[in-house]
mmCIF file of C-alpha atoms and ligand atoms in Angstrom:
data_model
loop_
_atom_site.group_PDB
_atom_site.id
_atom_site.type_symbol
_atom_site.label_atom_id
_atom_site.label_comp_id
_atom_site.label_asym_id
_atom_site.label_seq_id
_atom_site.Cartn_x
_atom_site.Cartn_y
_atom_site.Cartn_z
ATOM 1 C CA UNK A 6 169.309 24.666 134.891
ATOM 2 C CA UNK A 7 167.224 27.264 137.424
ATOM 3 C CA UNK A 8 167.072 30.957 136.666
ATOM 4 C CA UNK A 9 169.134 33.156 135.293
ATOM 5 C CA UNK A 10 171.471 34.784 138.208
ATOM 6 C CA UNK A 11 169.682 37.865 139.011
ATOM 7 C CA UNK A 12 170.882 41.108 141.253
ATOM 8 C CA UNK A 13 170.362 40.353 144.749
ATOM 9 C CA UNK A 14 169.127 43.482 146.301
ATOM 10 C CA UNK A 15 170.490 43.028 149.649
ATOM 11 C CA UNK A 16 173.606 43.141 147.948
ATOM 12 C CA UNK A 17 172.950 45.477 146.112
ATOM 13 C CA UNK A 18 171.771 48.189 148.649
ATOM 14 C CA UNK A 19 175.189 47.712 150.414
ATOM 15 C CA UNK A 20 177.995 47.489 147.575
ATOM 16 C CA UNK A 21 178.574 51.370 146.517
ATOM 17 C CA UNK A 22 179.242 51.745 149.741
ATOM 18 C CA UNK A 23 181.682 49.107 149.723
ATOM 19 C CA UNK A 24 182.812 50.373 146.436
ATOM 20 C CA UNK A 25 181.932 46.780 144.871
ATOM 21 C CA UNK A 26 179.485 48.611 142.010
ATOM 22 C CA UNK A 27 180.429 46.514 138.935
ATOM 23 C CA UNK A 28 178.986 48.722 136.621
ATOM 24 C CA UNK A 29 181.242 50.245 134.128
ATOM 25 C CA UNK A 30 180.762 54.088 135.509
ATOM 26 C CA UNK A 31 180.908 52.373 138.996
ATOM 27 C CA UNK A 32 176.831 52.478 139.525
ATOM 28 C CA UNK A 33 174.930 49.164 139.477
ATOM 29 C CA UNK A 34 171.101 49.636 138.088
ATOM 30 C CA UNK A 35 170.236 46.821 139.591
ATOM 31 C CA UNK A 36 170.377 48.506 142.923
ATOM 32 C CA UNK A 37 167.127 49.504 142.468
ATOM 33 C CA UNK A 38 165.663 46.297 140.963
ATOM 34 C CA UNK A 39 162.609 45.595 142.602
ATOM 35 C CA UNK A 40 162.380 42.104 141.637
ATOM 36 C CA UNK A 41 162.804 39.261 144.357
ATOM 37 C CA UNK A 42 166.602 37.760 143.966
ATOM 38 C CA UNK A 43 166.849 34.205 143.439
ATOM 39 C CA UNK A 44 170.178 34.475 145.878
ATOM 40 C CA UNK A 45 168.451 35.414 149.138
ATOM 41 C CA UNK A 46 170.753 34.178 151.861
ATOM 42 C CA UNK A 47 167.665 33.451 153.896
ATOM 43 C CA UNK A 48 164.686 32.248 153.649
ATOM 44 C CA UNK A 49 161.721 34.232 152.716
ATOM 45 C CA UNK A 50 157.635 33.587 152.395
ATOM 46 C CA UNK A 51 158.333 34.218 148.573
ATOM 47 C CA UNK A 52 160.340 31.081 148.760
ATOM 48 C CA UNK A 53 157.195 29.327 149.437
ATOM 49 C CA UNK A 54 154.781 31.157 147.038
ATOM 50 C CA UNK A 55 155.211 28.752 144.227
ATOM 51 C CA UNK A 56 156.494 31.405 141.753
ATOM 52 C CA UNK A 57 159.384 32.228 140.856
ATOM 53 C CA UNK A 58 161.538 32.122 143.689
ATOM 54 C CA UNK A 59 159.679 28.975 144.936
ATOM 55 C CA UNK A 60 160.880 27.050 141.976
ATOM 56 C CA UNK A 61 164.612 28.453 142.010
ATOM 57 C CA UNK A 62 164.512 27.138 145.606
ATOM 58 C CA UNK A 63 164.050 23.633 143.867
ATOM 59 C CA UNK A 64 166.285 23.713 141.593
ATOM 60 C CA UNK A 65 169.134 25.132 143.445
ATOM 61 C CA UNK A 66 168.912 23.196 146.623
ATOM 62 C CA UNK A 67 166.814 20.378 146.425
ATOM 63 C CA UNK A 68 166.819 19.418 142.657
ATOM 64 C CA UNK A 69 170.839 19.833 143.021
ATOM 65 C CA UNK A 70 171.636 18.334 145.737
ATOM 66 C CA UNK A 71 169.219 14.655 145.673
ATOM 67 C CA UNK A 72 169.949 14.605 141.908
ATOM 68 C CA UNK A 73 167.067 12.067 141.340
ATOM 69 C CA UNK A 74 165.427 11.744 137.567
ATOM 70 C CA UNK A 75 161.712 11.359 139.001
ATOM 71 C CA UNK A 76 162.787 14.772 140.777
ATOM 72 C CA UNK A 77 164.110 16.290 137.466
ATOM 73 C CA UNK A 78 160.811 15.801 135.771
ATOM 74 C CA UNK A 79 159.084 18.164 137.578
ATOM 75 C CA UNK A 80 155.590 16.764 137.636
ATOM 76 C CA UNK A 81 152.771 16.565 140.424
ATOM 77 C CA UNK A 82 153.924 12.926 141.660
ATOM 78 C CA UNK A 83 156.811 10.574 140.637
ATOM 79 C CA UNK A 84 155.966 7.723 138.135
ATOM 80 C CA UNK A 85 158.317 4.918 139.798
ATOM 81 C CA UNK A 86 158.942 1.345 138.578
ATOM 82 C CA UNK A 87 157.689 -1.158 141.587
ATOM 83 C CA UNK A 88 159.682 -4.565 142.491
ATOM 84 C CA UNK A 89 157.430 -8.029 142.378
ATOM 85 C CA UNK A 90 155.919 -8.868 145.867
ATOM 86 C CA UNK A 91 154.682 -6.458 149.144
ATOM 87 C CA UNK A 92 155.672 -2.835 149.588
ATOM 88 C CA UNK A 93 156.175 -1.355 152.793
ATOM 89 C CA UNK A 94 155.158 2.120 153.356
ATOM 90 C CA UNK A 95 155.887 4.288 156.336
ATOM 91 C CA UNK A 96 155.407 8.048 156.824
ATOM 92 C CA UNK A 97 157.188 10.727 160.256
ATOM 93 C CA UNK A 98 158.377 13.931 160.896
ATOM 94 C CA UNK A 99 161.204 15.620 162.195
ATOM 95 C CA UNK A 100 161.176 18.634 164.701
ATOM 96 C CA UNK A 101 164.302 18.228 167.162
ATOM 97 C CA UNK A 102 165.390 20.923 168.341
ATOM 98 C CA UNK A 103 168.035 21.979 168.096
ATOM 99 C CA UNK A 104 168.947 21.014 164.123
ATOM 100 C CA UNK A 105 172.497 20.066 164.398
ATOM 101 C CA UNK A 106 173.900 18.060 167.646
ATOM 102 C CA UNK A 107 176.770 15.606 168.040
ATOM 103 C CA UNK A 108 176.724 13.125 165.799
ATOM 104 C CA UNK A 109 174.077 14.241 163.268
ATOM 105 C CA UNK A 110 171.606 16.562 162.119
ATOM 106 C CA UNK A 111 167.741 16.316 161.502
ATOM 107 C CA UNK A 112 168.423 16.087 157.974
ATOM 108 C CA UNK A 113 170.103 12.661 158.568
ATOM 109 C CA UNK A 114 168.092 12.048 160.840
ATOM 110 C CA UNK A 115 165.202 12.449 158.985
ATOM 111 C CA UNK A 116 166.178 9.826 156.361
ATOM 112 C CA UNK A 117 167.393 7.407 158.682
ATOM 113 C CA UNK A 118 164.186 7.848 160.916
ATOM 114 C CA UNK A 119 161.886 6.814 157.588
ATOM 115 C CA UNK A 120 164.496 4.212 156.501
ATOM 116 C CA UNK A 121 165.025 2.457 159.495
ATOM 117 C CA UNK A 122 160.729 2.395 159.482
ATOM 118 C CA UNK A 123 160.871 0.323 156.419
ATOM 119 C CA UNK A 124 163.934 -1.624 157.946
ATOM 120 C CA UNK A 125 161.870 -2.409 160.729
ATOM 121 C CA UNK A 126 159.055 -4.130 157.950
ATOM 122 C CA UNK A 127 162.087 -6.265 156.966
ATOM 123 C CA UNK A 128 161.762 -4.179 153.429
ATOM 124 C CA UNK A 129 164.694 -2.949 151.974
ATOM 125 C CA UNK A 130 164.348 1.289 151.057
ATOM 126 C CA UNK A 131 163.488 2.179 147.634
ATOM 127 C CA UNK A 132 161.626 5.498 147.673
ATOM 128 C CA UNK A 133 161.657 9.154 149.814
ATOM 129 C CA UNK A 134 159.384 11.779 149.840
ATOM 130 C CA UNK A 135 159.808 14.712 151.774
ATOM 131 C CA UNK A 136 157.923 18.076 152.458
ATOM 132 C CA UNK A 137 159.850 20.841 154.302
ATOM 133 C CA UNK A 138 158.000 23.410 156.647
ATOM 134 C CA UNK A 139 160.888 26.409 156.853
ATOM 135 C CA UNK A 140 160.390 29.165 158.935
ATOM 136 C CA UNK A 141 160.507 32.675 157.411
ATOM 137 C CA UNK A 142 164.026 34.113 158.426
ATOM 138 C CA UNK A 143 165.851 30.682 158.443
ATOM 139 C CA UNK A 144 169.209 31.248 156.786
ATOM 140 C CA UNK A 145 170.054 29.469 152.810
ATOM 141 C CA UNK A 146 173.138 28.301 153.905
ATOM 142 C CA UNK A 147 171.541 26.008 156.772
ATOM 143 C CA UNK A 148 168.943 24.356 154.791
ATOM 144 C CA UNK A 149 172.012 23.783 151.954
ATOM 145 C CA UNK A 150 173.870 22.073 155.131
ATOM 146 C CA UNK A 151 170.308 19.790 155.963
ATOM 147 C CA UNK A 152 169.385 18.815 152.404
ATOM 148 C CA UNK A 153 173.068 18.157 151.763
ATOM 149 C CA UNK A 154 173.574 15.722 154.887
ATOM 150 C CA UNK A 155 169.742 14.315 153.785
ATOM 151 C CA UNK A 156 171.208 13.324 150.566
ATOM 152 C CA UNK A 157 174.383 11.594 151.864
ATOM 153 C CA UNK A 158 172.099 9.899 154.198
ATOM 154 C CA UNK A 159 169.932 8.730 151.160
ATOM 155 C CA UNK A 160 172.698 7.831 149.094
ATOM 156 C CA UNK A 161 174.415 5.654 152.021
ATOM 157 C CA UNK A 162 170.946 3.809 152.736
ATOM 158 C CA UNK A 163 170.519 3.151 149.252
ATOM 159 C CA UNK A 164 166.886 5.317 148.735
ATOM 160 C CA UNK A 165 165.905 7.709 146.289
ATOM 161 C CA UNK A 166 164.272 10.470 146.711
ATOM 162 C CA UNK A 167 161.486 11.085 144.140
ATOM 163 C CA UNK A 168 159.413 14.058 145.458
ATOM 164 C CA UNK A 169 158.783 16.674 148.185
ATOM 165 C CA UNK A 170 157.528 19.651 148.983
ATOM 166 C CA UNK A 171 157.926 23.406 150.338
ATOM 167 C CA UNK A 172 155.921 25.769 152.557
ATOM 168 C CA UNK A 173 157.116 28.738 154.163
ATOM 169 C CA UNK A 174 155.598 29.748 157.843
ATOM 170 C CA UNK A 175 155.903 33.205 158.736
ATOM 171 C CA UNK A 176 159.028 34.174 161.632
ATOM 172 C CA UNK A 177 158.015 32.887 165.009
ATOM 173 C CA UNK A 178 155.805 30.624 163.372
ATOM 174 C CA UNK A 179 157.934 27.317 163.099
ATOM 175 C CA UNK A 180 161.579 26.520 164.464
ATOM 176 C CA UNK A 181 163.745 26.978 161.544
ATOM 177 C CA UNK A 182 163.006 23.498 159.712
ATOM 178 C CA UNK A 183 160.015 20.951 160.227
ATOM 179 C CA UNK A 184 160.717 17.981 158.306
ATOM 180 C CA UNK A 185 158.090 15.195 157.257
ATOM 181 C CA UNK A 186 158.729 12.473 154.899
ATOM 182 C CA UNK A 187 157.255 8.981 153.652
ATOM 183 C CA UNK A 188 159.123 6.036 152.773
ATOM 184 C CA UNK A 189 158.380 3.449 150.629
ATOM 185 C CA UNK A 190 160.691 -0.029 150.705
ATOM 186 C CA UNK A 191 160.239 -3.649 148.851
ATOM 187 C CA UNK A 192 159.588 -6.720 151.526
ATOM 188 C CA UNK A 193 161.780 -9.157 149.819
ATOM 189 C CA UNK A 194 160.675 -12.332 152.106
ATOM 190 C CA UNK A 195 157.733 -14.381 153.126
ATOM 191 C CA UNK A 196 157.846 -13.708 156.605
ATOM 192 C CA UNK A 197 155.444 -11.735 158.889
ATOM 193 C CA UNK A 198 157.820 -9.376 160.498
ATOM 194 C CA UNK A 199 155.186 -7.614 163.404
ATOM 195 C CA UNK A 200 154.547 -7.968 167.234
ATOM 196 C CA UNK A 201 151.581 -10.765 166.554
ATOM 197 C CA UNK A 202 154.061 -13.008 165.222
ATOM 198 C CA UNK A 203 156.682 -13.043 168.819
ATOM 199 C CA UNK A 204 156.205 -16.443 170.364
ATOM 200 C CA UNK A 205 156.936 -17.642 174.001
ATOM 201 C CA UNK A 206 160.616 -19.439 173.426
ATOM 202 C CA UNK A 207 161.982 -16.232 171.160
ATOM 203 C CA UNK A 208 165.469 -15.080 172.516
ATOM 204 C CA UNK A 209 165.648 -10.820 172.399
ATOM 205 C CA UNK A 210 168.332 -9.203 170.804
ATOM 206 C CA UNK A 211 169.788 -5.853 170.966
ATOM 207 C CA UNK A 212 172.037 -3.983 168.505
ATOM 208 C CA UNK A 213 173.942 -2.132 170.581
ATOM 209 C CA UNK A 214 174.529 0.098 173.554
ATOM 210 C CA UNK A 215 171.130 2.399 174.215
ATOM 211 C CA UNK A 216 170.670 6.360 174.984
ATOM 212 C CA UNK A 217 173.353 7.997 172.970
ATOM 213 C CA UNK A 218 170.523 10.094 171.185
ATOM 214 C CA UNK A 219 168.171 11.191 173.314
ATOM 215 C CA UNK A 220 171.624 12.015 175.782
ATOM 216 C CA UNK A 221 173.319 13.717 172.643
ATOM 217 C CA UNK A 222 170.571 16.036 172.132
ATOM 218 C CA UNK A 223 170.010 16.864 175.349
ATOM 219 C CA UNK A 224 173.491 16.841 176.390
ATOM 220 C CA UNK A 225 173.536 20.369 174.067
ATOM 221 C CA UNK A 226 170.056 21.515 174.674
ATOM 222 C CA UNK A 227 171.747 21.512 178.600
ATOM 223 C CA UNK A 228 175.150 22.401 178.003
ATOM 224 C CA UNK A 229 176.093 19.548 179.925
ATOM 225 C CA UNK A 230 180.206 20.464 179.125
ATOM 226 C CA UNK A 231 181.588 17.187 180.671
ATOM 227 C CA UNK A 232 179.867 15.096 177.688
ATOM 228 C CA UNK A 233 182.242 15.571 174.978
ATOM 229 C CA UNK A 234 182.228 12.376 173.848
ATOM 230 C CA UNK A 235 178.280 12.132 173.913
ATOM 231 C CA UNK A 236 177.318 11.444 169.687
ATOM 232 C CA UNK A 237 173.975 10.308 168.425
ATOM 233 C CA UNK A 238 173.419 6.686 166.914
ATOM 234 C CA UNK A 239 171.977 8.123 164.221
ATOM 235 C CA UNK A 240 172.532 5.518 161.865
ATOM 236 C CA UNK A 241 171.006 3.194 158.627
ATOM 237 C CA UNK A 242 169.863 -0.191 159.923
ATOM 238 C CA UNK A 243 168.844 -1.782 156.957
ATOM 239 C CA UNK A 244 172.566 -3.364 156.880
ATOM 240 C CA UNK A 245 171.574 -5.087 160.185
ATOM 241 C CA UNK A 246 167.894 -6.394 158.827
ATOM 242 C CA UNK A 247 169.327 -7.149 155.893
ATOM 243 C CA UNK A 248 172.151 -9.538 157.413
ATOM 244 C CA UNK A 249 169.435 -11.407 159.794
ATOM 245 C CA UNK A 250 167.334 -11.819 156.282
ATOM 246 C CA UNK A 251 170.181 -13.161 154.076
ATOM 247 C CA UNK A 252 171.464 -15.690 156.794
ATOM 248 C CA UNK A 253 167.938 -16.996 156.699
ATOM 249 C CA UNK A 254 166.941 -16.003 160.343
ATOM 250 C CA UNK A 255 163.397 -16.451 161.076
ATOM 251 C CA UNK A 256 163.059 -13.252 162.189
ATOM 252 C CA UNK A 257 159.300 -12.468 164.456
ATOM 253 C CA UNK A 258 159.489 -8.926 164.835
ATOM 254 C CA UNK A 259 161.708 -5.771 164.614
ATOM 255 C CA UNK A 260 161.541 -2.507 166.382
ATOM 256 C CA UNK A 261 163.915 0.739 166.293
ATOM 257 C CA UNK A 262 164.007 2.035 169.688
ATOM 258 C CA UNK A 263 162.606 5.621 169.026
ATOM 259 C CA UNK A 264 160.661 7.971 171.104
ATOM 260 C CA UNK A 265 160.823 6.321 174.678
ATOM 261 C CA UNK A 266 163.861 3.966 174.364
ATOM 262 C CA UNK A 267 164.331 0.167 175.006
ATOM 263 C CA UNK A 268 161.691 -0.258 177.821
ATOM 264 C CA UNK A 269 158.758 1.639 175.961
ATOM 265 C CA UNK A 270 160.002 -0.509 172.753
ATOM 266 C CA UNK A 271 159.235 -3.932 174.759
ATOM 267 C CA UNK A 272 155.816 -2.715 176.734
ATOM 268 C CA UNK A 273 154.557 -2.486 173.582
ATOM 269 C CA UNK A 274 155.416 -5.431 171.894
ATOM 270 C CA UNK A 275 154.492 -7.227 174.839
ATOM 271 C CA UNK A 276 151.326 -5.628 174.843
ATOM 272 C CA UNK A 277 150.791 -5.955 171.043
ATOM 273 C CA UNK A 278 151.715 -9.729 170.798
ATOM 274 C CA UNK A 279 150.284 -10.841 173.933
ATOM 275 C CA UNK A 280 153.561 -12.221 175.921
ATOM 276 C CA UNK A 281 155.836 -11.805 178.727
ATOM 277 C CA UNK A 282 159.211 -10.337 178.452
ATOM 278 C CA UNK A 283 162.220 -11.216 180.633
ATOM 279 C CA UNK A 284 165.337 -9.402 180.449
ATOM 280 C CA UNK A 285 168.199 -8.893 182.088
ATOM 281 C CA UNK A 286 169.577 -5.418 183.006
ATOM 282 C CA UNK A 287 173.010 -6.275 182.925
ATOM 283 C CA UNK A 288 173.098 -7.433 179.237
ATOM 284 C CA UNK A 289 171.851 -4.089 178.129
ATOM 285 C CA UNK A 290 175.133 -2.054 177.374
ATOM 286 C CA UNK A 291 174.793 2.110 177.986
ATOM 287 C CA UNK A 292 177.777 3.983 177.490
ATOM 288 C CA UNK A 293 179.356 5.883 180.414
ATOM 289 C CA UNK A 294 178.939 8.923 178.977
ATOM 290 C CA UNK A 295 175.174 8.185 178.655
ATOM 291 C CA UNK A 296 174.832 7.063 182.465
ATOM 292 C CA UNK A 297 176.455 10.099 183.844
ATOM 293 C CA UNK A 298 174.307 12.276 181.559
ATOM 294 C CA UNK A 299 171.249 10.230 182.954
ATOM 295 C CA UNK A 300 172.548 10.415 186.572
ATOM 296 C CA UNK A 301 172.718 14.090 185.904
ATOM 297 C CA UNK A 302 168.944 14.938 184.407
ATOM 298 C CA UNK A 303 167.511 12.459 186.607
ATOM 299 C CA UNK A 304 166.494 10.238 183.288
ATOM 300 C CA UNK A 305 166.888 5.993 182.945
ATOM 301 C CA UNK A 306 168.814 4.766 179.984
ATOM 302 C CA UNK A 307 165.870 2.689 179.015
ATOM 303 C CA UNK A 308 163.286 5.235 178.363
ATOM 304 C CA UNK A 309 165.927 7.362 176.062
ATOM 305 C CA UNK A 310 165.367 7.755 172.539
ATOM 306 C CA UNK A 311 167.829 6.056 170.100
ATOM 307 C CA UNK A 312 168.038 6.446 165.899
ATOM 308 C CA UNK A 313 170.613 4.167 165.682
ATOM 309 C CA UNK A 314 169.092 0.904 167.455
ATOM 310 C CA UNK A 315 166.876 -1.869 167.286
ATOM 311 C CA UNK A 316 165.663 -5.418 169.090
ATOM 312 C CA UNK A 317 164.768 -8.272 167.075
ATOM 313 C CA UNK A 318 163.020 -11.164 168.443
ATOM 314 C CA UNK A 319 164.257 -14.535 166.719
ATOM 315 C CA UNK A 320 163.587 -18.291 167.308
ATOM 316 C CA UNK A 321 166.545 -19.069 170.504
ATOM 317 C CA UNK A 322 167.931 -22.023 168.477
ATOM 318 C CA UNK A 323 168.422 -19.057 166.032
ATOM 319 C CA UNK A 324 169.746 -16.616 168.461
ATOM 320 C CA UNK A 325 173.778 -17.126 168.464
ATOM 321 C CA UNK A 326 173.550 -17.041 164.410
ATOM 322 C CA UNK A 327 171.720 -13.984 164.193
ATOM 323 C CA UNK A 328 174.297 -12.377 166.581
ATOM 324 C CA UNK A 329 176.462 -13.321 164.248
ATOM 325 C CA UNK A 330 174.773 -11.739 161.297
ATOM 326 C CA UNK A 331 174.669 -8.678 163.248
ATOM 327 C CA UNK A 332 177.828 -8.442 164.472
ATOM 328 C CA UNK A 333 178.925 -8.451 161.345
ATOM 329 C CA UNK A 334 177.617 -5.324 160.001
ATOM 330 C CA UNK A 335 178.646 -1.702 160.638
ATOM 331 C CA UNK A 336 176.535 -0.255 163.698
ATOM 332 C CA UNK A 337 175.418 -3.545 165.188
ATOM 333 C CA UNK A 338 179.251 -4.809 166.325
ATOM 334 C CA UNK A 339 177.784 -4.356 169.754
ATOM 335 C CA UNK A 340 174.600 -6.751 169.225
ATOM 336 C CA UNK A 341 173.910 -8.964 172.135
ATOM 337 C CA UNK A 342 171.324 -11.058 173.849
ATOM 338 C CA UNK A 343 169.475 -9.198 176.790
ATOM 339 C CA UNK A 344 166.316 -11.719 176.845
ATOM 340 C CA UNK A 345 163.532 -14.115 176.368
ATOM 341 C CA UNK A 346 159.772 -14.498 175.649
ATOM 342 C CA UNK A 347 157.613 -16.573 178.165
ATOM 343 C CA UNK A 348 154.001 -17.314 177.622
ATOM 344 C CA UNK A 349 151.927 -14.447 179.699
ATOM 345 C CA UNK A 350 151.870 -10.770 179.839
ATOM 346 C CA UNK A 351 154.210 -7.672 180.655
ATOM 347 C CA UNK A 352 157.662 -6.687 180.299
ATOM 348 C CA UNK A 353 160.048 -7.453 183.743
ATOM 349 C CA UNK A 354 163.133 -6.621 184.244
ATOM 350 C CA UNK A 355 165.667 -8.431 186.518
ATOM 351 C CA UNK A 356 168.006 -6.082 187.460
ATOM 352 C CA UNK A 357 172.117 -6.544 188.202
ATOM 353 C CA UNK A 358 171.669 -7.717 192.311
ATOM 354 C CA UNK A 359 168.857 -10.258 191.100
ATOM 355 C CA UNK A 360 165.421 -8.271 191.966
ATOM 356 C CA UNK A 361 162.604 -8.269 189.440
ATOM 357 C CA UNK A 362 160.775 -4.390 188.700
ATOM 358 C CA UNK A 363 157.621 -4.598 185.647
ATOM 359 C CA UNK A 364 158.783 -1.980 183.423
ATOM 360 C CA UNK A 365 155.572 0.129 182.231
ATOM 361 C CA UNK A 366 155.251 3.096 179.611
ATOM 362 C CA UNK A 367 156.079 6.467 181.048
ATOM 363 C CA UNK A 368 152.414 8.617 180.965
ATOM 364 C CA UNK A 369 154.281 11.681 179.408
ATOM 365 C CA UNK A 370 157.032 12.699 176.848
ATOM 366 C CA UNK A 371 160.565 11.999 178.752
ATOM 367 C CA UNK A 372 162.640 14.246 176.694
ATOM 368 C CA UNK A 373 159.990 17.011 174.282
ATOM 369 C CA UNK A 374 161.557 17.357 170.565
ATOM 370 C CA UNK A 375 163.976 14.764 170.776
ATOM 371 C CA UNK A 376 163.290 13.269 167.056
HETATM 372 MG MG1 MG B 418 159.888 2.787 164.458
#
């Protein structure tokens, strides 16, 4: 499928000097060819014209590499099959800077971002879209490395992705690759997964240990060298939700602890479902390497940005079984008990000697471009 291979003129300009002519007298005519190559090794604002070389940027990266039959029909929207009872929809975008850090990539991320969303819903992924801004200049073979990790990260979580988009922005005009996507996942249960539904008596859980994004990113963006060990929890949490669900947990609400960790996370459930949380800073597990790299930029674990993490507030006479549940899936091993829901308002936080701080939202953006 895609075009026909055509002469790349930037080749082509270069290879009688390198005596690479294939031409049978040793000239290539297509030296001169005037017509836009479908084998640019970077991006240009042709690639988002919607002509010709828009459409062999389709087929050759994005048509290739997510391999999806609503994709292959090349129409204006995909016509999709839809499973009995609610959908959950969910849309974000992607901008971290920079576009590959330890651990994963904002193609990866960008999947996991939308799929842990719909996680979140208690809905299990079924559908992608996504719609890349690329910045005039940015080179082929780094988008081929994005959409490639995008559709291992699809594959793994289990969602398709049925449609997307391409604009090109001229150089200086974007950051090499904007992502934004929507996801679209079946809710498979009766419950009303949301901060309304938290009740005084829940226990909170946590999945794991917290910061190891935010710290990852910035650990590069820094060159903070002693943080070699630093990776991203970039991960699929539907495996997680999906074990609570099956073992019957009556699960109240779900949240992935994005953009301004753990603590921003609880404010606003708090806020949203009118109770009090208590939790305890020692049950909250942060990596070493995290808490150095905090110690070091002046940042607290709690306000760092995870894509690998979640809480979940269940019924406490449900709270060692839903451990269990978690524990038993890949990226929630770690999952542990770090609170409870009273009747009131506010999050506080009883820290390791015993003393009691509110924890609040922070006013601005901790860490710019982190997701
Ligand atoms: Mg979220």
């Amino acid at each position: 499928m895609g075009d026909p291979p055509m002469p790349n003129p930037f080749i082509g300009k270069v290879s009688p000097a390198l005596g690479e002519a294939d031409g049978a007298d040793g000239i290539d005519f297509s030296l001169e060819c005037p017509l836009p190559s479908s084998r640019h090794d970077r991006i240009t604002l042709g690639h988002g014209g919607g002509g010709r070389l828009m459409h062999s940027l389709i087929d050759r990266v994005f048509k290739k590499a997510f391999n999806d039959p609503a994709l292959a029909a090349a129409h204006d929207g995909a016509d999709l099959p839809s499973p009995p009872g609610r959908l959950a929809m969910t849309t974000d975008s992607y901008v971290v800077h920079p576009l590959f850090f330890p651990g994963s990539d904002i193609g990866a991320m960008a999947v996991n971002g939308t799929v842990n969303d719909l996680a979140m819903c208690g809905a299990s992924p079924l559908y992608l879209t996504a719609s890349f801004i690329l910045e005039e200049g940015l080179e082929m073979a780094t988008l081929e490395k994005v959409v490639a990790s995008m559709a291992g990260a699809a594959a793994a979580a289990g969602i398709r992705v049925v449609t997307g988009d391409t604009k090109v922005v001229e150089r200086g005009k974007g950051d090499g690759i904007f992502i934004c996507t929507a996801g679209v996942g079946a809710i498979g249960h009766n419950l009303a997964i949301n901060p309304a539904s938290v009740k005084p008596g829940d226990a909170v859980l946590l999945s794991g240990d917290i910061g190891r994004h935010g710290m990852a990113v910035m650990a590069v963006r820094e060159n903070l060298g002693f943080t070699s060990d630093l990776r991203s929890d970039c991960a699929c949490l539907w495996p997680g939700v999906e074990a609570l669900l099956k073992a019957g947990i009556q699960v109240h609400c779900l949240r992935d602890l994005t953009r301004g960790g753990l603590a921003t996370s609880l404010v606003e459930i708090s806020g949203t479902g009118k109770v009090r949380i208590l939790v305890n800073e020692s049950a909250i597990p942060v990596g070493e390497a995290v808490q150095g790299a905090c110690e070091v930029l002046g940042l607290d674990p709690l306000y760092v940005a995870n894509e690998g993490r979640f809480v979940a507030f269940v019924p406490a006479s449900e709270a060692e079984r839903a451990l269990a549940a978690l524990r038993s899936t890949v990226h929630c091993e770690g999952a542990t008990r770090i609170g409870t829901v009273e009747s009131g308002n506010g999050v506080v936080m009883k820290s390791t000697i015993g003393a009691s701080r509110p924890l609040d939202m922070l006013s601005g953006e901790q860490l710019p471009r982190i997701c």
